[in-house]
The first five atom37 places (N, CA, C, CB, O) and aatype in JSON, in Angstrom:
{
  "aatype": [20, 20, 20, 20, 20, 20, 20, 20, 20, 20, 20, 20, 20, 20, 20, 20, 20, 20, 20, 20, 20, 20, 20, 20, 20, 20, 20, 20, 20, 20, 20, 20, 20, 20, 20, 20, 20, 20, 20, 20, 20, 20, 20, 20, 20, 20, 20, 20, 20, 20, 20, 20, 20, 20, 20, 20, 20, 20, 20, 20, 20, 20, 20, 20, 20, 20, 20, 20, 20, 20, 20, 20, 20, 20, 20, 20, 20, 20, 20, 20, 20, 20, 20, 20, 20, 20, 20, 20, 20, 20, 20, 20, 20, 20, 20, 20, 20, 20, 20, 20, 20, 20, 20, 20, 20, 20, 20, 20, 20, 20, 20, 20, 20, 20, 20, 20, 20, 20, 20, 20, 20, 20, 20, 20, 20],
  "atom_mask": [
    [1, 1, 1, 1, 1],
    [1, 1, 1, 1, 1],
    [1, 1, 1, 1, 1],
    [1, 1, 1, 1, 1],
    [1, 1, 1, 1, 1],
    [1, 1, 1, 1, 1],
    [1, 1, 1, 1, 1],
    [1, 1, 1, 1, 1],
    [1, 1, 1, 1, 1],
    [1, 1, 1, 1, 1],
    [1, 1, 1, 1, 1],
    [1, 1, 1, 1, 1],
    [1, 1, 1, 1, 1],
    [1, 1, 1, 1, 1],
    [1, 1, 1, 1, 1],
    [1, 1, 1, 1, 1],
    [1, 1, 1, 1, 1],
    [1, 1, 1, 1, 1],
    [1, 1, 1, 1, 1],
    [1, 1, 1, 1, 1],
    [1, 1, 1, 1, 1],
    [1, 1, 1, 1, 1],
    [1, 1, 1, 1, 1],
    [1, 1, 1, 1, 1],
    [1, 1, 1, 1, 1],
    [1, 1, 1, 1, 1],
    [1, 1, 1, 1, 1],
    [1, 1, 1, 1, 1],
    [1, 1, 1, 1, 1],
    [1, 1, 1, 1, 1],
    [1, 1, 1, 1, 1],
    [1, 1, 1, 1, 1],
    [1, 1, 1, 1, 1],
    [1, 1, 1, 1, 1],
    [1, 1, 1, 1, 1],
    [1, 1, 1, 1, 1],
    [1, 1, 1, 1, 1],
    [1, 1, 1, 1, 1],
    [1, 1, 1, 1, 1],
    [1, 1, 1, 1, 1],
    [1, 1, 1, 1, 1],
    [1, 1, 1, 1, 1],
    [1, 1, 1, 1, 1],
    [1, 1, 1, 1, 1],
    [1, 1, 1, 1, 1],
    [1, 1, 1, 1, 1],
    [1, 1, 1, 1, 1],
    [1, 1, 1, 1, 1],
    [1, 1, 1, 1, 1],
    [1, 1, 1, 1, 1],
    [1, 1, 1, 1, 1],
    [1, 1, 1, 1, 1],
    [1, 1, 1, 1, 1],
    [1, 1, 1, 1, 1],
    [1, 1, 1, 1, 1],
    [1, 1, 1, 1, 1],
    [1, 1, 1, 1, 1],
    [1, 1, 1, 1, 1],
    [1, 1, 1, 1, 1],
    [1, 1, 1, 1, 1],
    [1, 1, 1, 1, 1],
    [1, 1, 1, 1, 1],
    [1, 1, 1, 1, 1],
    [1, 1, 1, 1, 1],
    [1, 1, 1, 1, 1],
    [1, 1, 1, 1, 1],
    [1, 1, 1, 1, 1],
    [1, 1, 1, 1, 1],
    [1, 1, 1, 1, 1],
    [1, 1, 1, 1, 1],
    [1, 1, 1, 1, 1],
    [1, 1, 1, 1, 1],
    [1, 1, 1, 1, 1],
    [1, 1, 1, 1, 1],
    [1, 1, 1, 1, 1],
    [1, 1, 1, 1, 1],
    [1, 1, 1, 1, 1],
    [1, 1, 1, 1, 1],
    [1, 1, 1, 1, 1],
    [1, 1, 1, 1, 1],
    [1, 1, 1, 1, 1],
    [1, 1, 1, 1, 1],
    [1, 1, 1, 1, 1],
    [1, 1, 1, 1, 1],
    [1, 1, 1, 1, 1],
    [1, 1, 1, 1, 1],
    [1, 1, 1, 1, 1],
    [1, 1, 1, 1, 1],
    [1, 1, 1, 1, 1],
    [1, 1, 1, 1, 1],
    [1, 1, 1, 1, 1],
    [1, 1, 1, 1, 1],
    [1, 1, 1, 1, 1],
    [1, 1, 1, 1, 1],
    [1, 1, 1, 1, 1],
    [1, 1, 1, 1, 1],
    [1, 1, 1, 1, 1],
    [1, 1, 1, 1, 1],
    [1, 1, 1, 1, 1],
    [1, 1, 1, 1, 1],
    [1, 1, 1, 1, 1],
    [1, 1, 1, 1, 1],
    [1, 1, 1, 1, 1],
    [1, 1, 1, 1, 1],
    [1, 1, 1, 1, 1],
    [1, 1, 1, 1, 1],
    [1, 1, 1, 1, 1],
    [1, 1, 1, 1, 1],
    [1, 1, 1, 1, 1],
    [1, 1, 1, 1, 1],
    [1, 1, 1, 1, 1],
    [1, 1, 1, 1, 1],
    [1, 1, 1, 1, 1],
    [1, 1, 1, 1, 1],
    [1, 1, 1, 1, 1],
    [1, 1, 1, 1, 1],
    [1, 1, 1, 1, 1],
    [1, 1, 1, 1, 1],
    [1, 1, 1, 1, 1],
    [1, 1, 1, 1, 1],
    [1, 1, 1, 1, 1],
    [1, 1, 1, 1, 1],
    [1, 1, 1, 1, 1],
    [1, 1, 1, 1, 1],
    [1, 1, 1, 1, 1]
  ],
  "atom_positions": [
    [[83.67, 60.08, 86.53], [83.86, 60.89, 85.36], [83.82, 62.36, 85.8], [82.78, 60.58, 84.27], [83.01, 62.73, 86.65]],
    [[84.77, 63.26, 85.17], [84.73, 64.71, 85.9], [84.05, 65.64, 84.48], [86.66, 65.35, 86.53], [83.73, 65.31, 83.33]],
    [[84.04, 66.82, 85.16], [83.58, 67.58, 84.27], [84.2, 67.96, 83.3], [83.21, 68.4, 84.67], [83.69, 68.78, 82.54]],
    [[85.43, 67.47, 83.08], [86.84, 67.81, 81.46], [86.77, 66.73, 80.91], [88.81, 68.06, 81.72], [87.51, 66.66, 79.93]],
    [[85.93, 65.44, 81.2], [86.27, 63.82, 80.76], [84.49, 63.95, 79.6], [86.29, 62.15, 82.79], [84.15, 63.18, 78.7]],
    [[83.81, 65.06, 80.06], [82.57, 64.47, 79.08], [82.2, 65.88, 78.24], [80.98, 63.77, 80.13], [81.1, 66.1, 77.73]],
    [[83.37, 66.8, 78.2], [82.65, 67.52, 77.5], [83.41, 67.54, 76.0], [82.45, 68.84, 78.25], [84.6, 67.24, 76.03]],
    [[83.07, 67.74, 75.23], [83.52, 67.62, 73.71], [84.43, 69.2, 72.91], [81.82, 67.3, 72.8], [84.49, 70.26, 73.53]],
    [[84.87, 69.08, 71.9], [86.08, 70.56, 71.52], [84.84, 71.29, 71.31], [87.45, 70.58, 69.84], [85.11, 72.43, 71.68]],
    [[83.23, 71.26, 70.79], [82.75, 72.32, 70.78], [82.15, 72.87, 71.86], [82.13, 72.32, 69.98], [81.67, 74.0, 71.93]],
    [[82.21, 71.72, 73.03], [81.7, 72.43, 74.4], [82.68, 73.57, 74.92], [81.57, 71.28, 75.63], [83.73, 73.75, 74.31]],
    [[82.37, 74.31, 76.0], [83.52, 75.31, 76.05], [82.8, 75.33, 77.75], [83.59, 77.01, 74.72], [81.62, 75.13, 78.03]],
    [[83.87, 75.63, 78.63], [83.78, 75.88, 80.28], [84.29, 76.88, 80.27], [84.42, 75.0, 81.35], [85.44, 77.26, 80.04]],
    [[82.71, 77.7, 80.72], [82.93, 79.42, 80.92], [82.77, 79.29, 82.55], [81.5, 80.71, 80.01], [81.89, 78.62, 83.11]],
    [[83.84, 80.1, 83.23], [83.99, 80.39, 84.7], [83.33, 82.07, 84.82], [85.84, 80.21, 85.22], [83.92, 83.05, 84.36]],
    [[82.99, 82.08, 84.99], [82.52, 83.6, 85.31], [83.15, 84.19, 87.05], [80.48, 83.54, 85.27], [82.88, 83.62, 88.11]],
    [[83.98, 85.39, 86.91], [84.51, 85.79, 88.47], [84.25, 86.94, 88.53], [85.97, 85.66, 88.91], [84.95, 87.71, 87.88]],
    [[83.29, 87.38, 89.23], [83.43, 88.94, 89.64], [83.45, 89.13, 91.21], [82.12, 89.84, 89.02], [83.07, 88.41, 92.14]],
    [[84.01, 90.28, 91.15], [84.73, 91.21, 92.31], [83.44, 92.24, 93.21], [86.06, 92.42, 91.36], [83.04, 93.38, 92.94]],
    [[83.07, 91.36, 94.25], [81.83, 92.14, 95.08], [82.21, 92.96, 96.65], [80.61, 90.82, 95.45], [82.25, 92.75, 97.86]],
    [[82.44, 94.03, 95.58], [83.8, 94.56, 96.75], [82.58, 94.91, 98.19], [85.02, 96.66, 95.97], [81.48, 95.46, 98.24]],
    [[83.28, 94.37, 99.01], [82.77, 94.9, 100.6], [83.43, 96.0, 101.18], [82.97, 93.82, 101.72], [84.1, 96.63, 100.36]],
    [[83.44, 96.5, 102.55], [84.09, 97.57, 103.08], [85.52, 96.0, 103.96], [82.64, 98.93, 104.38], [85.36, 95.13, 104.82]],
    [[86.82, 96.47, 103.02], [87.39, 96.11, 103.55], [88.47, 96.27, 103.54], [87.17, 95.49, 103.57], [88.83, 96.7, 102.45]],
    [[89.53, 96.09, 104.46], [91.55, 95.99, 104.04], [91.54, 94.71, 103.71], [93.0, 96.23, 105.48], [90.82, 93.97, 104.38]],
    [[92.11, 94.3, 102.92], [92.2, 93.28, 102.55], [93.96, 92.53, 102.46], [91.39, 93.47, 101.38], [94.48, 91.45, 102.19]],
    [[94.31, 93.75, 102.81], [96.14, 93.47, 102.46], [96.68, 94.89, 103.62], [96.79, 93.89, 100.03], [96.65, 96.11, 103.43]],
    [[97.01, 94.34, 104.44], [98.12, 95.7, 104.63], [99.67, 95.23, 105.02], [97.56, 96.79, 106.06], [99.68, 94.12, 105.56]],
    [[100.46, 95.6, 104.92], [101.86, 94.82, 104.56], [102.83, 96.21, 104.87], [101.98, 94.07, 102.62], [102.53, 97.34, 104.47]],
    [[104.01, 95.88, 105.63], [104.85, 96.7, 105.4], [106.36, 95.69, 105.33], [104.68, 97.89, 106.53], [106.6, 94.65, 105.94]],
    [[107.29, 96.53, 104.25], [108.05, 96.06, 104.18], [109.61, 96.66, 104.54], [107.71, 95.69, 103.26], [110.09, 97.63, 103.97]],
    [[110.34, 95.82, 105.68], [111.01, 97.18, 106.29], [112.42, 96.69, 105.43], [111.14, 97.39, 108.41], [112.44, 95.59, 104.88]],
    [[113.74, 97.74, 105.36], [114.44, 97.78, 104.95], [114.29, 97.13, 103.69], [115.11, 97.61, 105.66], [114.78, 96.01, 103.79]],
    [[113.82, 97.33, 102.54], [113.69, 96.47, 101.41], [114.53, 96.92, 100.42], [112.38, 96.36, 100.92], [114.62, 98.11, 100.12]],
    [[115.34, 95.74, 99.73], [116.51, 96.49, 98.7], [116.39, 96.72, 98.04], [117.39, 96.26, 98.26], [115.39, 96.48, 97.36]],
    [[117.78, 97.67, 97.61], [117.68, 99.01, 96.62], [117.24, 98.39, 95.6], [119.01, 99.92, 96.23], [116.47, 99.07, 94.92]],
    [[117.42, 97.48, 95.27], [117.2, 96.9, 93.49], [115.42, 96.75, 93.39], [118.16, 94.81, 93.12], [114.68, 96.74, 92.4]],
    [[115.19, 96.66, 94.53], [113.52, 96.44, 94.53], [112.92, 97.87, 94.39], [112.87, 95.68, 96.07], [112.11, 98.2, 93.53]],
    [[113.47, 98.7, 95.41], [113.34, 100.4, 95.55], [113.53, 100.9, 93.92], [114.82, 101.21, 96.73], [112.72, 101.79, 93.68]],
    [[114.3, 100.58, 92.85], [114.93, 101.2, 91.56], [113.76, 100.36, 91.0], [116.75, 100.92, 91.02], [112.74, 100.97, 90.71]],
    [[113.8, 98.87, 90.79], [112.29, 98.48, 90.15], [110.95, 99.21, 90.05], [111.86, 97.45, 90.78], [110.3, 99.51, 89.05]],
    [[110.74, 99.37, 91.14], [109.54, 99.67, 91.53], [109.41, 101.54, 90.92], [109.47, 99.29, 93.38], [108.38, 102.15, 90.66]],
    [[110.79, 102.0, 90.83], [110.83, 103.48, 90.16], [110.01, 104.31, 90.87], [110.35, 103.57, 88.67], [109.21, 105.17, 90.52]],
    [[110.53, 103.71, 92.41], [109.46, 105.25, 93.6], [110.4, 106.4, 93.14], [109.57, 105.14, 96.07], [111.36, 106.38, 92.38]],
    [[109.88, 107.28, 93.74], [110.34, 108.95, 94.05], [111.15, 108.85, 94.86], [109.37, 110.02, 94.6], [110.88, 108.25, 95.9]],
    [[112.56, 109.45, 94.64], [113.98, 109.09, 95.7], [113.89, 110.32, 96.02], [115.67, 108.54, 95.12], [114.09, 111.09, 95.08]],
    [[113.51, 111.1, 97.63], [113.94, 112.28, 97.8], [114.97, 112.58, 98.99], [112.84, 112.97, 97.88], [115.36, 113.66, 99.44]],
    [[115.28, 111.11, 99.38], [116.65, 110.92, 100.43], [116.81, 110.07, 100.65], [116.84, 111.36, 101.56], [115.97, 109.21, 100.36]],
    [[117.94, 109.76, 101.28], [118.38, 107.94, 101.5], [116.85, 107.15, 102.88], [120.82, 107.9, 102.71], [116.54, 105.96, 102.76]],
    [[116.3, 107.85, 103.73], [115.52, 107.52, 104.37], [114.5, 106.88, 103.75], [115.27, 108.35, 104.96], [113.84, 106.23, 104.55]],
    [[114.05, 106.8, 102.43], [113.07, 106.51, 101.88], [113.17, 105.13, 101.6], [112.85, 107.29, 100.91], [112.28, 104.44, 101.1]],
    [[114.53, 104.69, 102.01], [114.88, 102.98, 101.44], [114.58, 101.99, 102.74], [116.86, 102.72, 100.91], [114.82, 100.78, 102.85]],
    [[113.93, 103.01, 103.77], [113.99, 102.06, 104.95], [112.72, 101.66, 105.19], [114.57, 102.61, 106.21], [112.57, 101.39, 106.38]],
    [[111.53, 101.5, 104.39], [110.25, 100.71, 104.5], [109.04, 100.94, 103.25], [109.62, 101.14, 105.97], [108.94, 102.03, 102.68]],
    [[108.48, 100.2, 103.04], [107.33, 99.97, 102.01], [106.19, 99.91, 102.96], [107.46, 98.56, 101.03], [106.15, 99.16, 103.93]],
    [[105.04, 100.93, 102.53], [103.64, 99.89, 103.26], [102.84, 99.82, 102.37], [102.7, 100.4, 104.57], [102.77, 100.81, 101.65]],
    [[102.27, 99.11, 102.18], [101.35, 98.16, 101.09], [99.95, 97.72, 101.48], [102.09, 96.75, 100.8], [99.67, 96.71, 102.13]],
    [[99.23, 98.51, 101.04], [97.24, 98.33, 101.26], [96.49, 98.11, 100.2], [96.37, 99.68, 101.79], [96.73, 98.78, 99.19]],
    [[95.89, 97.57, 100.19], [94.81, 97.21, 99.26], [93.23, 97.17, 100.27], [95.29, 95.53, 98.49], [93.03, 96.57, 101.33]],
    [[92.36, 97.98, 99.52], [91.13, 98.73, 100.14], [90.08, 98.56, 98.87], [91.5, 100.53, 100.59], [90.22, 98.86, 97.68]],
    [[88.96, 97.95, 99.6], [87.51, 97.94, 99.09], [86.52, 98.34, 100.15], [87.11, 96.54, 98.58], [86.43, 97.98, 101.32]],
    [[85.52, 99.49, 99.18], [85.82, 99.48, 97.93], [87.1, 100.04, 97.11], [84.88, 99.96, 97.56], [88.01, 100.28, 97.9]],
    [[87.36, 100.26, 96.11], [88.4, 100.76, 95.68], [89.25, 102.35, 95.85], [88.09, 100.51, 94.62], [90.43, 102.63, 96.08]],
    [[88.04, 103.16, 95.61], [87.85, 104.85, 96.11], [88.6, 105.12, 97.1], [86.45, 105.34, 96.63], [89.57, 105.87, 96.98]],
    [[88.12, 104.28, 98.75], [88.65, 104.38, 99.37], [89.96, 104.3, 99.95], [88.18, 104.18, 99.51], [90.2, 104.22, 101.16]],
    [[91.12, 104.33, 98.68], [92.58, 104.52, 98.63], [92.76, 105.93, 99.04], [93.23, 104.22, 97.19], [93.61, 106.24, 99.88]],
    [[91.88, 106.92, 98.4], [91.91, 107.86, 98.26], [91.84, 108.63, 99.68], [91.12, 107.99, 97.36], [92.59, 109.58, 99.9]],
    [[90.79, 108.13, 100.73], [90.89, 108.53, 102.55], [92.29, 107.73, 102.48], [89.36, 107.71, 103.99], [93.3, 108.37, 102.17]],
    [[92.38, 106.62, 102.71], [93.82, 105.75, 103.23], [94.78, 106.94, 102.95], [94.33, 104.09, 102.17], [95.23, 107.57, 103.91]],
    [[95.13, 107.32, 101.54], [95.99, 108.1, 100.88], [96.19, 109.57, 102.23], [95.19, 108.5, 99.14], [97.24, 109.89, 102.79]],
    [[95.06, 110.08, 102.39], [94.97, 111.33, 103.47], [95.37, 111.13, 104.67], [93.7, 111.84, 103.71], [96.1, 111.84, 105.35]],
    [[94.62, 109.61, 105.06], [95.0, 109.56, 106.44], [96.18, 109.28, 106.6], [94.35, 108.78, 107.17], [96.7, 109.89, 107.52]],
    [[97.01, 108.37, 105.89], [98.51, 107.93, 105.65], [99.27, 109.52, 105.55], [98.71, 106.84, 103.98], [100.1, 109.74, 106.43]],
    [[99.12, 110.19, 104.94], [99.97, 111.58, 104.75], [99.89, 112.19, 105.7], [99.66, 112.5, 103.76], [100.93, 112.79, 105.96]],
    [[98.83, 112.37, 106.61], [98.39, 113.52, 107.78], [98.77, 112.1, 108.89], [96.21, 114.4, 107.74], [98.26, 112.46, 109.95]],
    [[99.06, 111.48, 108.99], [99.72, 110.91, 110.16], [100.88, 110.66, 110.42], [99.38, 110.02, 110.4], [101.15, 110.38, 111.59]],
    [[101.95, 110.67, 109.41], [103.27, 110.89, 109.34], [104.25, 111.23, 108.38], [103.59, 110.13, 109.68], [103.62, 111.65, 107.41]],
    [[105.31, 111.26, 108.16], [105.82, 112.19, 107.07], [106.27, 110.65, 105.7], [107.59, 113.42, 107.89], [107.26, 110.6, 104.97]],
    [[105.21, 109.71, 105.79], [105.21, 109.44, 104.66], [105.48, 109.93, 103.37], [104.55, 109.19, 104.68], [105.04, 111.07, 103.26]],
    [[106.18, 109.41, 102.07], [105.77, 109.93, 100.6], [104.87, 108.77, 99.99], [107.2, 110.24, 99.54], [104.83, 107.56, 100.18]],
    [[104.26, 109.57, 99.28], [102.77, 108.65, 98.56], [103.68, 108.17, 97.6], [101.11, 109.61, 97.78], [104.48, 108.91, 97.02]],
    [[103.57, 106.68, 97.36], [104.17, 106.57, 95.94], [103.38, 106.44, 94.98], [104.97, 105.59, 95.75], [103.42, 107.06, 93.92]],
    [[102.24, 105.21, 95.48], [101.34, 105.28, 94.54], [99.57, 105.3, 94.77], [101.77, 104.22, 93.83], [99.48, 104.23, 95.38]],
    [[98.51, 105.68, 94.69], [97.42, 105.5, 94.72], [96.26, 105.32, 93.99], [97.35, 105.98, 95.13], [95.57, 106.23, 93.53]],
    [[96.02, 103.78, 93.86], [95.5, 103.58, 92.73], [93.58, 103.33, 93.0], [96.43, 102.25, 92.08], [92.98, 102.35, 93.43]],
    [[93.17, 104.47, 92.61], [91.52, 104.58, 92.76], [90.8, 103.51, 92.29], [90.91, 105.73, 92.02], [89.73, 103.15, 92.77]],
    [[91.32, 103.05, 91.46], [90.77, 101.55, 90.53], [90.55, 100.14, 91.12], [91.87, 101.15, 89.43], [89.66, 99.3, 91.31]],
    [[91.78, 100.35, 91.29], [92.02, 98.8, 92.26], [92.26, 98.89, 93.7], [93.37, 97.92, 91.79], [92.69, 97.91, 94.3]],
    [[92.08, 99.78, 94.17], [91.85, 100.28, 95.71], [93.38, 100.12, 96.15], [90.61, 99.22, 96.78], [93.48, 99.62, 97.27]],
    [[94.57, 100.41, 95.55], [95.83, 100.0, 95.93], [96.29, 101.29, 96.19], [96.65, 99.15, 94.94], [95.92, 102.29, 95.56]],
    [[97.64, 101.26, 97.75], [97.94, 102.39, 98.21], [99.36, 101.73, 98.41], [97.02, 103.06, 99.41], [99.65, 100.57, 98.72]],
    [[100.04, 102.67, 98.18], [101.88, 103.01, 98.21], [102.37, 103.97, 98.96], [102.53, 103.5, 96.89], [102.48, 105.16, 98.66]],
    [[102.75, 103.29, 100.23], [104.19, 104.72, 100.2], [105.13, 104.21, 101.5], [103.43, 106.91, 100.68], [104.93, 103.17, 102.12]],
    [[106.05, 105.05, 101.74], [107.48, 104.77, 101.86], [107.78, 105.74, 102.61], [108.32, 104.68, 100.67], [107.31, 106.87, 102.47]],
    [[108.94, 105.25, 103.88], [109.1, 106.51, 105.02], [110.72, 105.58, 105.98], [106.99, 106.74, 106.43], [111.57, 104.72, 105.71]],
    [[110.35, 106.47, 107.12], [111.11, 105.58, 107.95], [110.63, 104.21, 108.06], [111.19, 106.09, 109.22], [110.15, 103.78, 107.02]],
    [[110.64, 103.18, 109.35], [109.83, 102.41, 108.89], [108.56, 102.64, 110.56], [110.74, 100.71, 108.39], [107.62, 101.92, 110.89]],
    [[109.18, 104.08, 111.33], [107.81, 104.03, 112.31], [107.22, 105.37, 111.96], [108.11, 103.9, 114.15], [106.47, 105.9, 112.79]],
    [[107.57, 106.19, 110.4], [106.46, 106.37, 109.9], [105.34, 105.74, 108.72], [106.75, 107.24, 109.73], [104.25, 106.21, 108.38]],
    [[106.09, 104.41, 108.21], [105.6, 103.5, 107.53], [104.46, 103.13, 108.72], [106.73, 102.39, 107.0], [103.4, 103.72, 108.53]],
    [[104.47, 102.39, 109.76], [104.02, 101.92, 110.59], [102.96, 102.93, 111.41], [105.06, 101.42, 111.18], [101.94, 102.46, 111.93]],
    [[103.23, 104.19, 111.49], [102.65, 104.91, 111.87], [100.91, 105.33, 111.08], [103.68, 105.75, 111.94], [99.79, 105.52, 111.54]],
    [[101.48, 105.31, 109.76], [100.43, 105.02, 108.91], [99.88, 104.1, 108.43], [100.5, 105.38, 108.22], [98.76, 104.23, 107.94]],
    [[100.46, 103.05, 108.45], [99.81, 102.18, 108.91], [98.35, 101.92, 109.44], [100.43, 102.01, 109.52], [97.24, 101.75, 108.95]],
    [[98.95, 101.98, 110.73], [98.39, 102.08, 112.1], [96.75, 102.68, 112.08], [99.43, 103.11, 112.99], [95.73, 102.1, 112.44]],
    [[96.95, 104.2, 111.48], [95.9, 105.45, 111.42], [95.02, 104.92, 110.41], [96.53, 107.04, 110.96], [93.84, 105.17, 110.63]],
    [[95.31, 104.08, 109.1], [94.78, 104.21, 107.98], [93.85, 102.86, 108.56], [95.82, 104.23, 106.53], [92.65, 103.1, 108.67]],
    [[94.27, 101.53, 108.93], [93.54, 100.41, 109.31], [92.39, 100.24, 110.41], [94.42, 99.64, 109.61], [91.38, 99.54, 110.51]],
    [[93.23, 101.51, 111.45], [92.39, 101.68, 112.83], [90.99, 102.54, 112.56], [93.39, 102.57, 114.04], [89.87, 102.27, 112.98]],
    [[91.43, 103.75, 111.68], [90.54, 104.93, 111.35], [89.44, 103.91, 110.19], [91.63, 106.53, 110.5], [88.3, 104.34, 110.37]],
    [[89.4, 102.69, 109.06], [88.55, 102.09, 108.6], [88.09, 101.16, 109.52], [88.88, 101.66, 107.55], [86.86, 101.17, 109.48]],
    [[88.57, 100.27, 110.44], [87.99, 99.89, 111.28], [86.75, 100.66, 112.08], [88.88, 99.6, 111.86], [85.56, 100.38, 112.04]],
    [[87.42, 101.74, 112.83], [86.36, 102.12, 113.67], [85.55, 103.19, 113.21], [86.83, 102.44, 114.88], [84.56, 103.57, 113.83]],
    [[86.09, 103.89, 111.75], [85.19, 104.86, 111.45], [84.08, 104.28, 110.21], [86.08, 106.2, 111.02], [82.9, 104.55, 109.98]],
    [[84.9, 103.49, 109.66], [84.27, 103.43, 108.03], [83.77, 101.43, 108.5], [86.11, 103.82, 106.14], [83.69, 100.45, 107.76]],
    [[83.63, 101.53, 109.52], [83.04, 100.19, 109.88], [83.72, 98.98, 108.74], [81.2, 100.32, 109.75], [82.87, 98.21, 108.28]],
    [[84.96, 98.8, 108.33], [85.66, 97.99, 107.52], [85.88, 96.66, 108.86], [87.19, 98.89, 106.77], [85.92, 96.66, 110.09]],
    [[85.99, 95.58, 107.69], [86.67, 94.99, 108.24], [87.65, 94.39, 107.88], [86.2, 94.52, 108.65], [87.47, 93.87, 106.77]],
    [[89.01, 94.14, 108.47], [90.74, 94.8, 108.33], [91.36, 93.69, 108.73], [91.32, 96.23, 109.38], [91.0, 93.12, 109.76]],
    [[92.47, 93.22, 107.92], [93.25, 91.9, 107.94], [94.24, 92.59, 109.04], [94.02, 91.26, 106.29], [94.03, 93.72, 109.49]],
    [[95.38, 91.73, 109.43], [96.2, 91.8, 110.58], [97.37, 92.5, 109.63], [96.53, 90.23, 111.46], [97.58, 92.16, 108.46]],
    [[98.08, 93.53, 110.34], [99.4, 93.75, 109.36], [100.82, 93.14, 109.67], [99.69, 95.27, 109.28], [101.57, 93.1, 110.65]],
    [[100.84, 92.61, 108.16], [101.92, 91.79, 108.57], [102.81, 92.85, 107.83], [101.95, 90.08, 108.1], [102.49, 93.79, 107.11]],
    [[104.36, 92.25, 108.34], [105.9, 92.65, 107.88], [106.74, 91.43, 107.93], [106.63, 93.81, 108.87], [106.71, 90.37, 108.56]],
    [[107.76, 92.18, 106.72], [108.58, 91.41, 106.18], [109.66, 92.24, 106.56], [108.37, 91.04, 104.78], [110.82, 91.94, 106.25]]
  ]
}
């Protein structure tokens, strides 16, 4: 007998999930040449055709810490920020794709060895 076979319509199964953010990357992703129809979805900032040649994609806990990613990503290559979201620790932006990669690189290495994180592998698509 499972736990949906004995409980009755006034019983109710409460799941409770919370989010115990650690020091971590949890996502870093770049996405190279990704198409225009995805680029126009997504409604980045078009400030030249170069901007269609990579996505990099982070997600950082705690959350705040988008906000270093965000610095170190800008001061390491001529990235544009698309998006940086303090809330949900989510970071955006878009370049060639070996300044995608470049920042990358600075933002995962610099929480690794400075901010003692610990940092998933970056994958690409």
């Amino acid at each position: 007998m499972g736990i949906y076979d004995s409980m009755t319509t006034e019983d109710k199964l409460r799941i409770v999930q919370e989010l115990v953010p650690g020091k971590q990357i949890s996502l870093a992703h770049i996405i190279a040449a990704p198409d225009p129809l995805l680029m126009e979805k997504l409604c980045f900032q078009k400030e030249n055709e170069r901007m269609k040649a990579a996505i990099g994609i982070l997600t950082m806990s705690p959350a705040e810490t988008a906000i270093i990613g965000a610095d170190l990503a800008l001061k390491a290559s001529g990235v544009t920020l698309q998006n940086v979201d303090y809330a949900s620790g989510t970071l955006v932006f878009t370049g060639t794709v070996s300044e995608v990669e470049a920042a990358m690189n600075a933002v995962v290495e610099y929480s690794k060895r400075t901010l003692s994180f610990t940092v998933c592998d970056i994958t690409r698509t």
